[in-house]
mmCIF file of C-alpha atoms in Angstrom:
data_model
loop_
_atom_site.group_PDB
_atom_site.id
_atom_site.type_symbol
_atom_site.label_atom_id
_atom_site.label_comp_id
_atom_site.label_asym_id
_atom_site.label_seq_id
_atom_site.Cartn_x
_atom_site.Cartn_y
_atom_site.Cartn_z
ATOM 1 C CA UNK A 73 68.496 109.388 28.960
ATOM 2 C CA UNK A 74 65.516 107.597 27.845
ATOM 3 C CA UNK A 75 62.575 109.460 26.535
ATOM 4 C CA UNK A 76 59.663 108.418 28.683
ATOM 5 C CA UNK A 77 57.166 110.914 27.051
ATOM 6 C CA UNK A 78 55.670 108.176 24.897
ATOM 7 C CA UNK A 79 54.513 106.519 28.218
ATOM 8 C CA UNK A 80 53.270 109.655 30.117
ATOM 9 C CA UNK A 81 49.495 109.885 30.520
ATOM 10 C CA UNK A 82 49.600 113.632 30.083
ATOM 11 C CA UNK A 83 51.598 113.467 26.748
ATOM 12 C CA UNK A 84 49.456 110.433 25.465
ATOM 13 C CA UNK A 85 46.249 112.278 26.226
ATOM 14 C CA UNK A 86 47.466 115.626 24.678
ATOM 15 C CA UNK A 87 48.731 113.816 21.582
ATOM 16 C CA UNK A 88 45.492 111.683 21.190
ATOM 17 C CA UNK A 89 43.406 114.752 21.643
ATOM 18 C CA UNK A 90 45.456 116.899 19.113
ATOM 19 C CA UNK A 91 45.149 114.025 16.400
ATOM 20 C CA UNK A 92 41.392 113.702 17.003
ATOM 21 C CA UNK A 93 40.864 117.339 16.801
ATOM 22 C CA UNK A 94 42.918 117.705 13.687
ATOM 23 C CA UNK A 95 40.899 115.009 12.069
ATOM 24 C CA UNK A 96 37.482 116.351 13.239
ATOM 25 C CA UNK A 97 38.507 119.893 12.236
ATOM 26 C CA UNK A 98 39.416 118.707 8.669
ATOM 27 C CA UNK A 99 36.083 116.977 8.099
ATOM 28 C CA UNK A 100 34.106 119.707 9.677
ATOM 29 C CA UNK A 101 35.895 122.451 7.614
ATOM 30 C CA UNK A 102 34.968 120.465 4.522
ATOM 31 C CA UNK A 103 31.230 121.233 5.538
ATOM 32 C CA UNK A 104 31.922 124.789 6.429
ATOM 33 C CA UNK A 105 31.754 124.382 10.302
ATOM 34 C CA UNK A 106 34.240 124.839 13.005
ATOM 35 C CA UNK A 107 35.115 122.899 16.045
ATOM 36 C CA UNK A 108 34.211 125.960 18.112
ATOM 37 C CA UNK A 109 30.635 125.886 16.688
ATOM 38 C CA UNK A 110 30.441 122.208 17.469
ATOM 39 C CA UNK A 111 31.642 122.515 20.861
ATOM 40 C CA UNK A 112 28.972 125.404 21.806
ATOM 41 C CA UNK A 113 26.162 123.575 19.768
ATOM 42 C CA UNK A 114 26.847 120.143 21.175
ATOM 43 C CA UNK A 115 26.641 121.319 24.888
ATOM 44 C CA UNK A 116 23.369 123.363 24.125
ATOM 45 C CA UNK A 117 21.827 120.288 22.326
ATOM 46 C CA UNK A 118 21.490 118.648 25.651
ATOM 47 C CA UNK A 119 21.293 121.788 28.009
ATOM 48 C CA UNK A 120 18.608 124.079 26.453
ATOM 49 C CA UNK A 121 18.087 127.064 28.624
ATOM 50 C CA UNK A 122 21.580 127.206 30.118
ATOM 51 C CA UNK A 123 22.842 130.701 30.825
ATOM 52 C CA UNK A 124 25.889 132.106 29.003
ATOM 53 C CA UNK A 125 28.111 132.205 32.114
ATOM 54 C CA UNK A 126 27.472 128.529 33.058
ATOM 55 C CA UNK A 127 28.201 127.531 29.438
ATOM 56 C CA UNK A 128 31.348 129.527 29.298
ATOM 57 C CA UNK A 129 32.526 127.693 32.486
ATOM 58 C CA UNK A 130 31.643 124.352 31.074
ATOM 59 C CA UNK A 131 33.649 125.049 27.726
ATOM 60 C CA UNK A 132 36.370 126.553 29.872
ATOM 61 C CA UNK A 133 36.366 129.788 27.767
ATOM 62 C CA UNK A 134 36.039 133.516 28.992
ATOM 63 C CA UNK A 135 32.426 134.779 28.938
ATOM 64 C CA UNK A 136 33.204 137.479 26.281
ATOM 65 C CA UNK A 137 34.609 134.678 23.992
ATOM 66 C CA UNK A 138 31.532 132.784 24.148
ATOM 67 C CA UNK A 139 29.447 135.777 23.770
ATOM 68 C CA UNK A 140 31.216 136.253 20.336
ATOM 69 C CA UNK A 141 30.528 132.660 19.398
ATOM 70 C CA UNK A 142 26.976 133.169 20.316
ATOM 71 C CA UNK A 143 26.668 136.290 18.391
ATOM 72 C CA UNK A 144 27.757 134.418 15.159
ATOM 73 C CA UNK A 145 25.544 131.415 15.978
ATOM 74 C CA UNK A 146 22.527 133.777 16.453
ATOM 75 C CA UNK A 147 23.327 135.486 13.088
ATOM 76 C CA UNK A 148 23.217 132.253 11.404
ATOM 77 C CA UNK A 149 19.797 131.482 13.151
ATOM 78 C CA UNK A 150 21.168 128.526 14.993
ATOM 79 C CA UNK A 151 20.926 129.801 18.509
ATOM 80 C CA UNK A 152 18.506 132.081 20.223
ATOM 81 C CA UNK A 153 19.130 134.272 23.316
ATOM 82 C CA UNK A 154 16.125 134.462 25.752
ATOM 83 C CA UNK A 155 16.016 136.904 28.796
ATOM 84 C CA UNK A 156 16.457 134.956 32.012
ATOM 85 C CA UNK A 157 13.338 135.761 33.986
ATOM 86 C CA UNK A 158 15.361 135.330 37.313
ATOM 87 C CA UNK A 159 18.203 137.553 36.424
ATOM 88 C CA UNK A 160 17.693 140.443 33.940
ATOM 89 C CA UNK A 161 21.351 140.675 33.122
ATOM 90 C CA UNK A 162 21.597 137.149 32.111
ATOM 91 C CA UNK A 163 20.572 135.409 28.812
ATOM 92 C CA UNK A 164 19.396 131.702 28.431
ATOM 93 C CA UNK A 165 20.474 129.943 25.232
ATOM 94 C CA UNK A 166 18.298 127.706 23.080
ATOM 95 C CA UNK A 167 18.926 125.966 19.811
ATOM 96 C CA UNK A 168 16.786 126.600 16.824
ATOM 97 C CA UNK A 169 15.292 123.439 15.287
ATOM 98 C CA UNK A 170 17.100 124.260 11.967
ATOM 99 C CA UNK A 171 20.589 123.189 13.500
ATOM 100 C CA UNK A 172 19.358 119.705 14.094
ATOM 101 C CA UNK A 173 20.704 118.371 10.824
ATOM 102 C CA UNK A 174 24.000 120.019 11.438
ATOM 103 C CA UNK A 175 24.250 118.342 14.779
ATOM 104 C CA UNK A 176 23.455 115.059 13.341
ATOM 105 C CA UNK A 177 26.155 115.525 10.824
ATOM 106 C CA UNK A 178 28.663 116.665 13.325
ATOM 107 C CA UNK A 179 27.854 113.583 15.443
ATOM 108 C CA UNK A 180 28.666 111.474 12.513
ATOM 109 C CA UNK A 181 32.004 113.064 12.085
ATOM 110 C CA UNK A 182 32.629 112.500 15.709
ATOM 111 C CA UNK A 183 31.521 108.946 15.634
ATOM 112 C CA UNK A 184 33.751 108.314 12.553
ATOM 113 C CA UNK A 185 36.784 109.849 14.282
ATOM 114 C CA UNK A 186 36.144 107.658 17.499
ATOM 115 C CA UNK A 187 35.920 104.490 15.237
ATOM 116 C CA UNK A 188 39.204 105.307 13.767
ATOM 117 C CA UNK A 189 40.773 105.824 17.077
ATOM 118 C CA UNK A 190 39.344 102.483 18.605
ATOM 119 C CA UNK A 191 40.050 100.349 15.623
ATOM 120 C CA UNK A 192 41.201 96.843 16.686
ATOM 121 C CA UNK A 193 39.559 97.167 20.022
ATOM 122 C CA UNK A 194 37.002 94.599 20.839
ATOM 123 C CA UNK A 195 33.607 95.650 22.374
ATOM 124 C CA UNK A 196 34.758 94.541 25.658
ATOM 125 C CA UNK A 197 38.095 96.524 25.248
ATOM 126 C CA UNK A 198 36.150 99.613 24.292
ATOM 127 C CA UNK A 199 33.961 99.355 27.271
ATOM 128 C CA UNK A 200 36.683 98.804 29.867
ATOM 129 C CA UNK A 201 38.593 101.691 28.109
ATOM 130 C CA UNK A 202 35.870 104.143 28.424
ATOM 131 C CA UNK A 203 35.197 103.074 31.964
ATOM 132 C CA UNK A 204 38.943 103.323 32.943
ATOM 133 C CA UNK A 205 38.897 106.922 31.376
ATOM 134 C CA UNK A 206 35.854 107.789 33.528
ATOM 135 C CA UNK A 207 37.541 106.387 36.689
ATOM 136 C CA UNK A 208 40.688 108.302 35.936
ATOM 137 C CA UNK A 209 38.821 111.623 35.350
ATOM 138 C CA UNK A 210 36.811 110.906 38.694
ATOM 139 C CA UNK A 211 40.013 110.340 40.540
ATOM 140 C CA UNK A 212 41.509 113.634 39.355
ATOM 141 C CA UNK A 213 38.195 115.454 40.085
ATOM 142 C CA UNK A 214 38.220 114.117 43.651
ATOM 143 C CA UNK A 215 41.901 114.917 43.943
ATOM 144 C CA UNK A 216 41.231 118.497 42.825
ATOM 145 C CA UNK A 217 38.279 118.861 45.159
ATOM 146 C CA UNK A 218 40.236 117.632 48.207
ATOM 147 C CA UNK A 219 43.445 119.870 47.429
ATOM 148 C CA UNK A 220 41.112 122.907 46.973
ATOM 149 C CA UNK A 221 39.441 121.923 50.330
ATOM 150 C CA UNK A 222 42.869 121.688 51.907
ATOM 151 C CA UNK A 223 44.046 125.108 50.506
ATOM 152 C CA UNK A 224 40.646 126.688 51.770
ATOM 153 C CA UNK A 225 41.261 125.045 55.230
ATOM 154 C CA UNK A 226 44.881 125.608 55.581
ATOM 155 C CA UNK A 227 45.547 128.720 53.297
ATOM 156 C CA UNK A 228 48.393 127.414 51.536
ATOM 157 C CA UNK A 229 49.075 125.099 48.592
ATOM 158 C CA UNK A 230 51.048 121.937 49.005
ATOM 159 C CA UNK A 231 54.789 122.502 48.213
ATOM 160 C CA UNK A 232 55.717 119.092 47.330
ATOM 161 C CA UNK A 233 53.989 116.813 44.920
ATOM 162 C CA UNK A 234 54.149 113.116 46.183
ATOM 163 C CA UNK A 235 56.901 111.413 44.329
ATOM 164 C CA UNK A 236 58.169 114.734 42.961
ATOM 165 C CA UNK A 237 61.831 115.967 43.186
ATOM 166 C CA UNK A 238 60.985 119.623 43.932
ATOM 167 C CA UNK A 239 60.366 120.815 47.413
#
């Protein structure tokens, strides 16, 4: 039986992501940083004042896991927690100005990694590739939303996936 994993989108995306993470981690580690720090800080860079629960959802981590990351970042002086004036149980997160140089360095690593991944792609190929990836993501997001609405309306999940062999 022929191995079609090399052509499966899921396997290709997983493998691409793994290789990119591995390269990024190695370079970041050389500078004493972690990908977990980068993920939190890069999201905060453009969302100053976000609350911890929303950020945990965005990063797809448990709130307690994010709280531990924020604790460590706060100890380094990179992140500041401020009380949410609308919810006394919640914290709003802000970056300290001292972390800007680190964010710039991490962006350089990210750009370096992306350049390696897209070597040999023309400018037009890159634009088309990114546009196609965004469209695929939008398609899946819409499908998830539609499936969730169906489950909510009908109360059951679909038993058969279109084109699948199970059912």
